[in-house]
XYZ file of C-alpha atoms in Angstrom:
673
model
C 66.767 51.202 103.735
C 70.018 49.741 102.401
C 72.001 51.783 99.872
C 73.821 50.024 97.034
C 76.495 51.949 95.113
C 77.528 50.548 91.721
C 80.390 52.412 90.063
C 82.776 52.034 87.152
C 86.192 53.542 86.436
C 86.791 55.750 83.396
C 90.202 57.462 83.171
C 89.397 60.672 81.345
C 92.875 61.182 79.752
C 92.567 57.761 78.060
C 89.733 59.013 75.857
C 88.986 62.362 74.243
C 86.529 65.055 75.426
C 84.399 64.341 72.373
C 83.990 60.734 73.575
C 83.097 61.606 77.189
C 79.350 62.363 76.865
C 78.604 59.109 75.038
C 80.852 57.056 77.336
C 79.147 58.451 80.420
C 75.679 58.126 78.883
C 76.381 54.446 78.236
C 77.848 54.074 81.726
C 74.479 55.231 83.096
C 73.512 52.406 81.706
C 99.030 70.671 86.189
C 97.910 70.234 82.605
C 94.150 70.494 82.655
C 93.569 71.174 78.964
C 92.139 68.971 76.222
C 91.806 65.367 77.365
C 93.280 66.343 80.765
C 90.391 68.729 81.558
C 89.248 67.302 84.900
C 86.567 69.934 85.544
C 84.949 69.396 82.153
C 84.916 65.638 82.711
C 83.244 65.959 86.123
C 80.641 68.352 84.737
C 79.908 65.895 81.930
C 79.253 63.227 84.569
C 76.875 65.565 86.381
C 75.005 66.389 83.172
C 74.173 62.686 82.842
C 72.754 62.563 86.375
C 75.559 60.408 87.756
C 77.816 60.674 90.795
C 81.611 60.630 90.891
C 84.306 59.045 93.054
C 87.352 61.291 92.670
C 90.759 59.618 93.011
C 93.047 62.578 93.676
C 96.247 60.571 94.079
C 98.702 62.061 93.324
C 100.050 58.520 92.982
C 97.397 56.568 91.070
C 99.328 53.585 89.614
C 96.754 52.774 86.874
C 99.572 51.517 84.650
C 100.249 55.211 83.977
C 103.773 56.419 83.320
C 105.624 56.755 86.667
C 102.369 55.990 88.466
C 100.955 59.383 87.480
C 103.606 61.349 89.361
C 105.748 63.860 87.453
C 109.217 62.473 86.852
C 110.878 65.729 87.918
C 110.081 64.708 91.506
C 112.853 62.144 91.068
C 115.361 65.014 90.910
C 114.434 66.783 94.144
C 117.222 66.438 96.743
C 116.338 64.154 99.628
C 112.991 62.988 98.232
C 111.499 59.552 98.871
C 108.118 58.896 97.286
C 105.022 57.581 99.090
C 106.473 57.588 102.599
C 106.903 59.939 105.543
C 109.270 62.253 103.701
C 108.984 66.018 104.105
C 110.027 66.837 100.540
C 107.427 64.507 99.014
C 104.709 65.522 101.468
C 105.259 69.208 100.670
C 104.767 68.513 96.955
C 101.732 66.321 97.690
C 100.156 69.149 99.713
C 100.727 71.554 96.815
C 99.083 69.242 94.272
C 96.186 68.108 96.452
C 95.409 71.676 97.509
C 95.330 72.730 93.857
C 92.852 69.965 92.970
C 90.599 70.506 95.997
C 90.471 74.273 95.465
C 89.659 73.728 91.801
C 86.699 71.442 92.473
C 85.449 73.670 95.287
C 85.563 76.749 93.058
C 83.546 74.901 90.423
C 80.983 73.665 92.980
C 81.620 70.007 92.181
C 81.344 68.529 95.688
C 78.066 66.881 96.709
C 77.313 69.418 99.505
C 77.651 72.117 96.832
C 75.222 70.302 94.560
C 78.017 68.672 92.566
C 78.568 65.031 91.543
C 81.514 64.112 93.824
C 80.285 61.902 96.670
C 83.597 60.273 97.687
C 87.218 61.418 97.371
C 90.345 59.294 97.661
C 93.934 60.215 98.464
C 96.762 57.809 97.587
C 96.030 54.432 95.978
C 96.121 50.811 97.197
C 98.753 51.683 99.786
C 97.917 48.614 101.830
C 99.628 46.505 99.158
C 102.982 48.220 99.747
C 102.838 49.645 103.277
C 104.783 46.815 104.943
C 108.221 47.479 103.404
C 108.040 51.146 104.454
C 107.805 50.144 108.122
C 107.001 52.823 110.689
C 107.515 55.561 108.099
C 104.729 54.019 106.033
C 102.377 53.978 109.014
C 103.141 57.627 109.738
C 102.513 58.437 106.079
C 99.076 56.786 106.162
C 98.127 58.838 109.214
C 99.511 61.953 107.554
C 97.359 61.263 104.455
C 94.278 60.890 106.651
C 95.018 64.153 108.459
C 95.582 65.914 105.141
C 92.264 64.668 103.772
C 90.386 65.819 106.873
C 92.044 69.234 106.770
C 90.333 70.090 103.490
C 86.858 69.747 105.038
C 85.260 68.839 101.714
C 82.064 67.469 103.224
C 82.112 64.047 101.532
C 83.497 60.712 102.791
C 87.226 60.405 102.270
C 89.492 57.441 101.741
C 93.226 56.920 102.000
C 94.019 54.077 99.601
C 90.640 52.352 99.652
C 90.285 49.224 97.550
C 86.732 48.636 96.357
C 87.508 47.757 92.751
C 86.306 44.680 90.904
C 88.648 43.974 88.029
C 87.702 43.008 84.552
C 90.455 40.675 83.347
C 93.690 42.734 83.224
C 95.630 45.056 80.940
C 97.598 43.921 77.888
C 101.368 43.495 78.098
C 103.595 43.651 75.034
C 104.336 40.054 74.088
C 101.358 38.763 76.053
C 97.957 37.341 75.169
C 94.609 39.143 75.436
C 93.059 38.743 78.904
C 89.369 37.804 78.986
C 86.880 37.502 81.834
C 83.464 36.000 81.025
C 80.423 38.135 81.752
C 78.964 35.331 83.881
C 81.971 35.268 86.214
C 82.050 39.053 86.597
C 78.318 39.194 87.340
C 78.709 36.337 89.840
C 81.380 38.292 91.734
C 79.240 41.438 91.870
C 76.182 39.552 93.124
C 78.273 37.713 95.720
C 79.678 41.031 96.982
C 76.219 42.455 97.631
C 74.962 39.126 98.995
C 77.691 39.442 101.632
C 76.380 42.856 102.743
C 78.630 44.920 100.471
C 77.619 48.510 99.754
C 80.032 50.002 97.179
C 81.896 48.272 94.376
C 83.731 49.654 91.359
C 84.368 48.092 87.950
C 88.007 48.533 87.035
C 87.599 49.400 84.223
C 84.147 50.306 82.891
C 85.871 51.913 79.910
C 89.628 51.465 79.601
C 90.534 53.617 76.619
C 93.954 54.204 75.116
C 97.428 55.070 76.392
C 98.052 57.955 74.011
C 101.499 59.480 73.482
C 103.986 57.992 75.963
C 101.607 57.669 78.924
C 101.695 53.861 79.217
C 103.643 52.843 82.297
C 105.361 49.647 83.312
C 105.637 46.764 83.200
C 105.529 46.771 79.382
C 101.930 48.035 79.232
C 100.543 48.102 75.690
C 98.980 51.168 74.074
C 95.484 49.681 74.200
C 94.013 49.876 77.708
C 90.827 48.146 76.605
C 90.687 45.965 79.745
C 87.881 44.033 78.013
C 85.593 46.429 79.855
C 81.805 46.772 79.326
C 82.615 49.708 77.024
C 85.481 48.821 74.699
C 88.539 50.921 73.865
C 86.561 52.909 71.284
C 83.435 53.414 73.411
C 81.343 50.675 71.773
C 79.156 48.373 73.862
C 81.056 45.182 74.634
C 78.230 42.678 74.328
C 77.222 40.509 76.081
C 79.178 41.881 79.070
C 77.587 45.356 79.032
C 74.035 44.055 78.679
C 74.426 41.207 81.182
C 75.728 43.588 83.856
C 73.008 46.115 83.009
C 70.349 43.488 83.728
C 72.085 42.626 87.010
C 72.211 46.312 87.979
C 68.500 46.711 87.260
C 67.727 43.750 89.507
C 69.972 45.105 92.266
C 68.490 48.603 92.016
C 65.014 47.136 92.371
C 66.210 45.335 95.491
C 67.774 48.539 96.791
C 64.235 49.788 97.430
C 63.847 46.993 99.974
C 65.188 46.774 103.492
C 68.156 44.508 104.212
C 65.811 41.921 105.717
C 63.716 41.839 102.552
C 66.607 41.480 100.095
C 67.257 38.022 98.710
C 70.341 37.198 96.636
C 70.672 33.437 96.638
C 73.763 31.358 95.912
C 72.116 28.624 93.854
C 75.343 26.770 92.990
C 79.065 27.491 93.174
C 78.847 29.264 89.804
C 75.480 30.992 89.880
C 73.637 33.633 91.874
C 69.919 34.209 91.525
C 68.391 37.594 92.380
C 64.950 37.147 93.961
C 63.300 40.516 94.746
C 60.167 38.850 96.135
C 62.035 35.817 97.529
C 60.251 33.680 94.911
C 60.661 34.947 91.362
C 64.151 35.010 89.846
C 64.719 38.397 88.180
C 68.332 37.711 87.217
C 70.625 34.699 87.027
C 74.331 35.455 86.722
C 75.005 32.231 84.787
C 72.354 32.811 82.105
C 72.995 35.434 79.440
C 69.810 36.716 77.840
C 71.270 39.666 75.938
C 72.808 39.844 72.494
C 76.407 39.049 71.635
C 78.058 41.433 69.174
C 81.008 40.530 66.963
C 82.854 43.638 65.788
C 84.599 43.779 62.404
C 87.190 46.050 60.808
C 86.407 47.494 57.371
C 88.758 49.227 54.882
C 88.793 53.015 54.764
C 85.911 53.898 52.430
C 87.420 57.319 51.771
C 90.158 55.632 49.718
C 89.632 53.340 46.745
C 92.103 50.802 48.123
C 94.001 50.558 51.431
C 97.248 50.486 49.425
C 96.569 54.009 48.149
C 98.740 55.460 50.907
C 101.769 57.132 49.318
C 104.792 57.292 51.580
C 107.752 59.589 52.134
C 110.675 58.778 54.389
C 113.684 60.292 56.113
C 116.364 58.674 58.267
C 116.814 59.408 61.943
C 120.048 61.406 62.003
C 122.351 59.243 64.095
C 125.619 59.780 62.226
C 127.106 61.962 64.949
C 126.073 59.440 67.583
C 127.676 56.571 65.701
C 130.917 58.556 65.611
C 130.692 59.120 69.348
C 129.853 62.801 68.942
C 126.821 64.967 69.670
C 126.482 64.098 73.333
C 124.873 66.480 75.800
C 127.435 65.755 78.534
C 130.177 63.321 79.560
C 131.000 61.405 82.727
C 133.186 58.490 83.779
C 130.297 56.296 84.827
C 127.198 54.597 83.446
C 124.277 56.688 84.654
C 120.684 55.648 85.348
C 118.444 56.510 82.381
C 115.516 58.262 84.072
C 117.772 60.624 86.018
C 119.322 61.704 82.707
C 116.274 61.960 80.441
C 113.768 63.170 83.085
C 111.283 61.258 80.891
C 111.783 63.661 77.986
C 112.207 60.641 75.704
C 112.114 56.852 75.674
C 115.606 56.894 74.181
C 119.061 57.547 75.643
C 122.315 57.077 73.747
C 125.342 55.802 75.711
C 128.585 56.438 73.758
C 132.212 55.575 74.529
C 135.496 54.919 72.743
C 137.842 52.027 73.336
C 141.180 51.342 71.640
C 142.212 47.749 71.063
C 145.676 46.941 69.726
C 145.151 44.638 66.722
C 148.610 43.207 67.428
C 147.860 42.552 71.067
C 147.790 38.964 72.372
C 144.095 39.060 73.255
C 142.788 40.820 70.157
C 140.167 38.964 68.126
C 137.862 39.770 65.248
C 135.150 37.824 67.071
C 134.339 39.567 70.333
C 131.210 39.537 72.477
C 129.603 42.702 73.821
C 127.940 42.001 77.158
C 125.584 44.587 78.664
C 123.708 44.440 81.952
C 120.635 46.651 81.597
C 117.243 47.213 83.186
C 115.806 48.791 80.062
C 113.057 47.374 77.857
C 115.263 47.304 74.779
C 118.855 47.771 73.652
C 120.489 48.545 70.289
C 124.269 48.165 70.125
C 126.426 49.872 67.471
C 130.165 49.270 67.073
C 132.153 51.431 64.649
C 128.917 52.712 63.141
C 127.421 49.282 62.494
C 124.392 47.784 64.250
C 125.738 44.593 65.822
C 122.618 43.492 67.663
C 119.443 44.309 69.541
C 117.397 42.650 72.235
C 114.100 43.257 74.038
C 112.476 42.185 77.261
C 108.936 40.857 76.883
C 105.982 40.111 79.126
C 106.818 37.261 81.441
C 110.075 36.364 79.663
C 112.679 38.962 80.533
C 115.928 38.697 78.614
C 117.376 41.509 80.729
C 117.513 42.256 84.430
C 114.163 43.969 84.737
C 111.818 45.334 87.392
C 108.336 46.804 87.390
C 109.039 50.523 87.441
C 105.654 52.055 88.253
C 104.430 49.889 91.100
C 105.481 48.517 94.461
C 107.339 49.861 97.462
C 110.295 52.117 96.605
C 109.458 51.881 92.899
C 111.058 55.297 92.401
C 114.455 53.923 93.479
C 114.507 51.086 90.929
C 117.040 52.078 88.259
C 116.238 52.174 84.558
C 118.693 51.691 81.725
C 122.267 50.482 81.956
C 122.920 52.131 85.371
C 126.455 51.144 86.259
C 126.564 48.194 83.919
C 128.759 46.383 83.642
C 129.384 46.851 79.929
C 132.068 44.420 78.844
C 133.958 43.261 75.771
C 134.737 39.574 76.005
C 137.044 37.379 73.968
C 138.110 33.967 75.156
C 139.188 34.281 78.781
C 139.782 38.026 78.534
C 137.238 40.631 79.601
C 137.513 44.411 79.199
C 135.191 46.247 81.590
C 134.157 49.524 79.944
C 131.940 50.695 82.795
C 134.435 53.329 84.034
C 135.260 54.646 80.579
C 134.393 58.205 79.681
C 130.786 57.965 78.513
C 128.954 60.588 76.489
C 125.156 60.865 76.659
C 122.587 62.105 74.164
C 118.945 62.342 75.200
C 116.272 61.339 72.724
C 116.042 61.295 68.960
C 116.940 64.015 66.505
C 113.420 63.739 65.068
C 111.904 64.299 68.502
C 113.994 67.434 69.005
C 112.920 68.787 65.610
C 109.267 67.789 66.228
C 109.336 65.963 62.923
C 105.690 64.909 63.366
C 104.520 68.554 63.189
C 107.333 70.419 61.427
C 107.017 71.575 57.827
C 110.792 72.156 57.555
C 111.883 68.520 57.277
C 113.362 67.162 54.056
C 111.467 64.007 53.077
C 112.467 61.533 50.360
C 110.141 59.804 47.899
C 110.744 57.087 45.351
C 111.545 53.611 46.634
C 110.546 53.309 50.279
C 113.145 51.443 52.362
C 111.718 48.505 54.278
C 113.170 46.761 57.324
C 115.396 49.777 57.930
C 115.818 50.634 61.630
C 115.677 54.201 62.933
C 113.585 55.568 60.079
C 110.715 58.075 59.893
C 107.796 57.588 57.479
C 105.090 60.053 56.462
C 101.859 59.830 54.455
C 98.573 61.689 53.998
C 95.087 60.176 54.039
C 91.413 61.087 53.964
C 89.327 60.629 57.097
C 87.143 57.511 56.822
C 83.507 58.189 55.973
C 80.959 58.006 58.788
C 81.286 58.311 62.539
C 82.471 54.818 63.480
C 85.716 54.337 65.385
C 88.896 54.593 63.309
C 91.930 52.349 63.764
C 95.382 52.305 62.215
C 96.432 48.838 61.049
C 100.214 48.704 61.493
C 100.632 45.247 60.032
C 104.174 44.950 58.681
C 105.717 47.442 61.080
C 108.106 46.624 63.914
C 108.403 48.900 66.935
C 108.117 52.648 67.409
C 105.563 55.434 67.779
C 102.821 57.058 65.673
C 101.338 60.544 65.300
C 98.213 61.697 63.437
C 98.113 65.421 62.673
C 100.809 65.908 65.298
C 98.878 64.106 68.055
C 100.521 61.023 69.533
C 98.350 57.929 69.256
C 100.878 55.916 71.243
C 103.753 53.510 71.012
C 103.438 50.511 68.684
C 105.073 47.106 68.762
C 104.027 44.198 66.572
C 105.557 41.597 68.881
C 103.683 38.282 69.021
C 102.810 36.228 72.063
C 103.782 32.591 72.378
C 101.167 30.161 70.976
C 101.608 28.061 74.114
C 102.074 30.849 76.661
C 100.418 30.238 80.036
C 97.467 27.929 79.352
C 97.774 28.269 75.582
C 94.350 29.900 75.153
C 92.496 26.777 76.217
C 88.675 26.730 75.980
C 87.289 29.066 78.612
C 84.854 28.156 81.359
C 83.510 30.570 83.936
C 83.192 27.699 86.449
C 85.395 27.895 89.518
C 87.788 30.612 90.626
C 88.890 33.204 88.110
C 92.572 34.058 87.708
C 94.390 36.453 85.404
C 95.261 34.168 82.463
C 92.444 31.625 82.831
C 90.582 32.664 79.689
C 93.304 34.256 77.553
C 92.743 34.755 73.833
C 94.871 35.803 70.831
C 97.696 33.325 71.496
C 100.503 33.410 68.946
C 99.373 36.730 67.438
C 100.534 40.328 67.776
C 99.596 41.734 71.166
C 98.426 44.890 69.407
C 98.110 45.383 65.658
C 95.299 47.989 65.458
C 95.693 51.417 67.113
C 92.885 53.817 67.994
C 92.739 57.125 66.105
C 90.031 59.260 67.771
C 87.725 61.048 65.351
C 88.563 64.330 67.084
C 92.188 63.929 65.925
C 91.064 63.954 62.266
C 90.443 66.836 59.861
C 87.941 67.166 57.023
C 90.692 67.644 54.448
C 94.011 65.798 54.209
C 95.369 64.219 57.369
C 99.009 63.422 58.107
C 100.366 60.212 59.605
C 103.981 60.056 60.814
C 105.601 56.833 62.024
C 108.933 56.372 63.735
C 110.273 52.856 63.211
C 113.143 51.821 65.471
C 113.420 48.125 64.622
C 112.638 47.964 60.898
C 109.242 47.588 59.222
C 107.329 47.856 55.941
C 104.906 50.824 55.806
C 103.430 49.656 52.486
C 101.221 47.237 54.451
C 99.777 49.984 56.694
C 96.115 51.012 56.293
C 93.241 52.784 58.039
C 90.059 50.910 58.941
C 86.808 51.472 60.806
C 85.279 49.377 63.590
C 81.645 48.394 63.224
C 79.218 45.779 64.441
C 79.330 42.907 61.960
C 77.353 40.053 63.513
C 74.745 40.023 66.275
C 73.600 36.881 68.052
C 71.186 35.797 70.733
C 70.991 32.562 72.701
C 68.342 32.572 75.425
C 65.813 30.366 77.141
C 62.092 30.526 76.535
C 60.233 32.885 78.778
C 62.538 35.781 77.914
C 62.467 38.403 75.167
C 65.071 38.380 72.405
C 66.414 41.853 71.604
C 68.790 42.442 68.700
C 70.183 45.824 67.660
C 72.762 47.112 65.192
C 74.576 50.389 65.840
C 75.252 53.595 63.949
C 72.111 53.432 61.833
C 72.988 50.032 60.366
C 70.176 47.537 59.835
C 69.796 43.782 60.095
C 70.481 42.716 56.524
C 70.305 38.959 56.780
C 69.510 36.257 59.304
C 71.959 33.424 58.810
C 70.722 31.132 61.559
C 67.683 30.728 63.801
C 66.660 27.674 65.795
C 64.119 27.143 68.566
C 64.764 23.915 70.470
C 68.216 22.816 71.644
C 70.648 24.636 69.303
C 74.358 23.915 69.725
C 77.496 26.074 69.556
C 78.153 29.754 70.122
C 77.901 33.002 68.172
C 79.696 32.569 64.874
C 79.282 28.791 64.970
C 75.678 27.819 65.774
C 74.166 24.551 64.544
C 70.828 22.805 64.990
C 70.425 20.311 67.815
C 68.259 17.207 68.064
C 65.000 19.163 68.274
C 64.236 22.177 66.139
C 61.180 24.282 65.306
C 60.707 24.389 61.541
C 59.590 28.038 61.265
C 62.137 29.766 63.507
C 64.178 31.303 60.670
C 61.128 32.711 58.874
C 59.700 34.129 62.117
C 62.954 35.920 62.991
C 63.432 37.239 59.440
C 59.933 38.702 59.381
C 60.457 40.417 62.736
C 64.008 41.701 62.175
C 64.997 42.054 58.508
C 65.690 45.654 57.478
C 65.308 47.039 61.013
C 67.911 48.672 63.240
C 66.548 46.666 66.176
C 63.897 44.061 66.863
C 62.303 42.151 69.742
C 60.648 38.727 69.884
C 59.049 36.964 72.846
C 60.554 33.501 73.110
C 57.648 31.182 73.853
C 55.570 28.391 72.367
C 52.894 30.810 71.170
C 55.441 32.502 68.919
C 57.482 29.507 67.715
C 55.047 26.607 68.034
C 55.250 23.379 69.955
C 58.639 21.638 69.856
C 59.200 18.416 71.810
C 62.695 18.478 73.316
C 62.175 15.722 75.834
C 61.617 17.891 78.866
C 64.726 20.092 78.587
C 64.345 23.860 78.624
C 63.989 25.087 75.058
C 66.172 27.911 73.735
C 66.247 30.284 70.803
C 69.562 30.894 69.036
C 69.839 33.567 66.327
C 72.701 34.908 64.235
C 72.302 37.917 61.934
C 74.450 40.434 60.056
C 74.355 44.220 60.316
C 74.697 46.082 57.009
């Protein structure tokens, strides 16, 4: 009997422990505390009757900061990451041994009765092995020997690649990637039709890059991935439901022998699943589940979103602007990561230069030229901000590399790193690269833990807007209910946010180009899928709303602290909740229409219903050339006031409608209240 393994990736640190049980229930369908509690996560999987594929790493990529490796490795003498290097391999043995011993002690391996059926060391090494040459080949063999030495009793993998991607992650300055449910289902069915056994959805739930965990290149805070479960854990319909129906059909076929299974490529865009070789139980091109349109509602705990009352305090940079307050000095421009050891996103480079105002080359109009591999740069001269510049997704203003992926990624410098830094006037250039440079790591507010400290002096009265390097603080009531909470940072620029001292991530209200890539052209699942084929959100902020997990909130007053580096207006900021606003169905006769609201909400109105050949999509349906006259009344009677409803779509229910021989369909649009 053929075994089919269907799996989906959930990165447990990108959600909270309180979210795990519901995420995993729906999926059925060195710091190990809090949201990093690996053992608790694996036990939650087991409680739901599911199995686990454990990716030990330690390098995991996953758009995680420094690929998941601790940055202090960068400082070890003689180290070279992800190759046959004794220093790195010693540290990898230490980490892997710790993880394996932990899961063994907790009885989490399948032979112990636990959920782990496969374990993986390293990650996608085949993509980067070539540049490492013979050392890379030796490293792969070393990884395999290491895995075998643990004798864990489950199949092991060194850099296996069985993942089926949803669209892609969001980049600052980029559009929103989208992959239609039909195309994703087609790829899954094709994989099993070609004798595949195990596939993995990357991601099944993406989650959020809290704190400073987002890695390069320019990965946004939201790691939604347009997965079947969205960033907040809600069902992403129709993708979740369409894949669920495919899984049910595949599971039914898994009871058959390989000779009895029948997955048929009907056309270049459609697979039909035929358990009995006759009756189609699933068609990847036909969606028969509901579509849900989510909406954001104002915080009901406050009378108006503008009720937030703000305090502010400046980031103390006076000493920096005078060239003082550095942690050390050197006569060279040093690489940023080797200085900060990832303690902060920020590093101040300070130097002094004397120019004779009576000299022949002196000018009041000089150009400062900086060669940097950083994501952003602010330049101050004599205490005044003279300019700033950022690199963005796909359009790099600076020399820039992807710093968490690829061969030798650990050797790619970050920051100014040798420069040059030059003052230019006319034909004269002063190279400041060998000046005495002073360095200060991080922000004064970071050092003082301004987002948790009660000892900070805050100012009230008129709140300064568009002021760079400023901290803002407010208190708010937790929104009523249990729906997902988001922070709307409309009006802000670039920085970071904390709720009750917990980092909800970096923010940046940068907009994508309205004509970037294909300009968000109408999407079709026909043909090959590629990363930007079905982009959405062109010309809008890559990320405006930021997830605030319910577990971060308190019953009484909550505190929000924002650090704004570029200049923004906090008076436009508000808290909102995410809920299901509109539900739709569009399916052929012979199927059953199922509609459901979430969170105890009911179907309050049916705005559209047509049985015949309705046109359009959810949010924009219209009647076609043939239409049953009683469809709206029938749907209202079956669904109004209910949390969910079902209707068989057939002539007996909706009456005879002559559509000239075409297959009749039912389209419905309703609101949840």
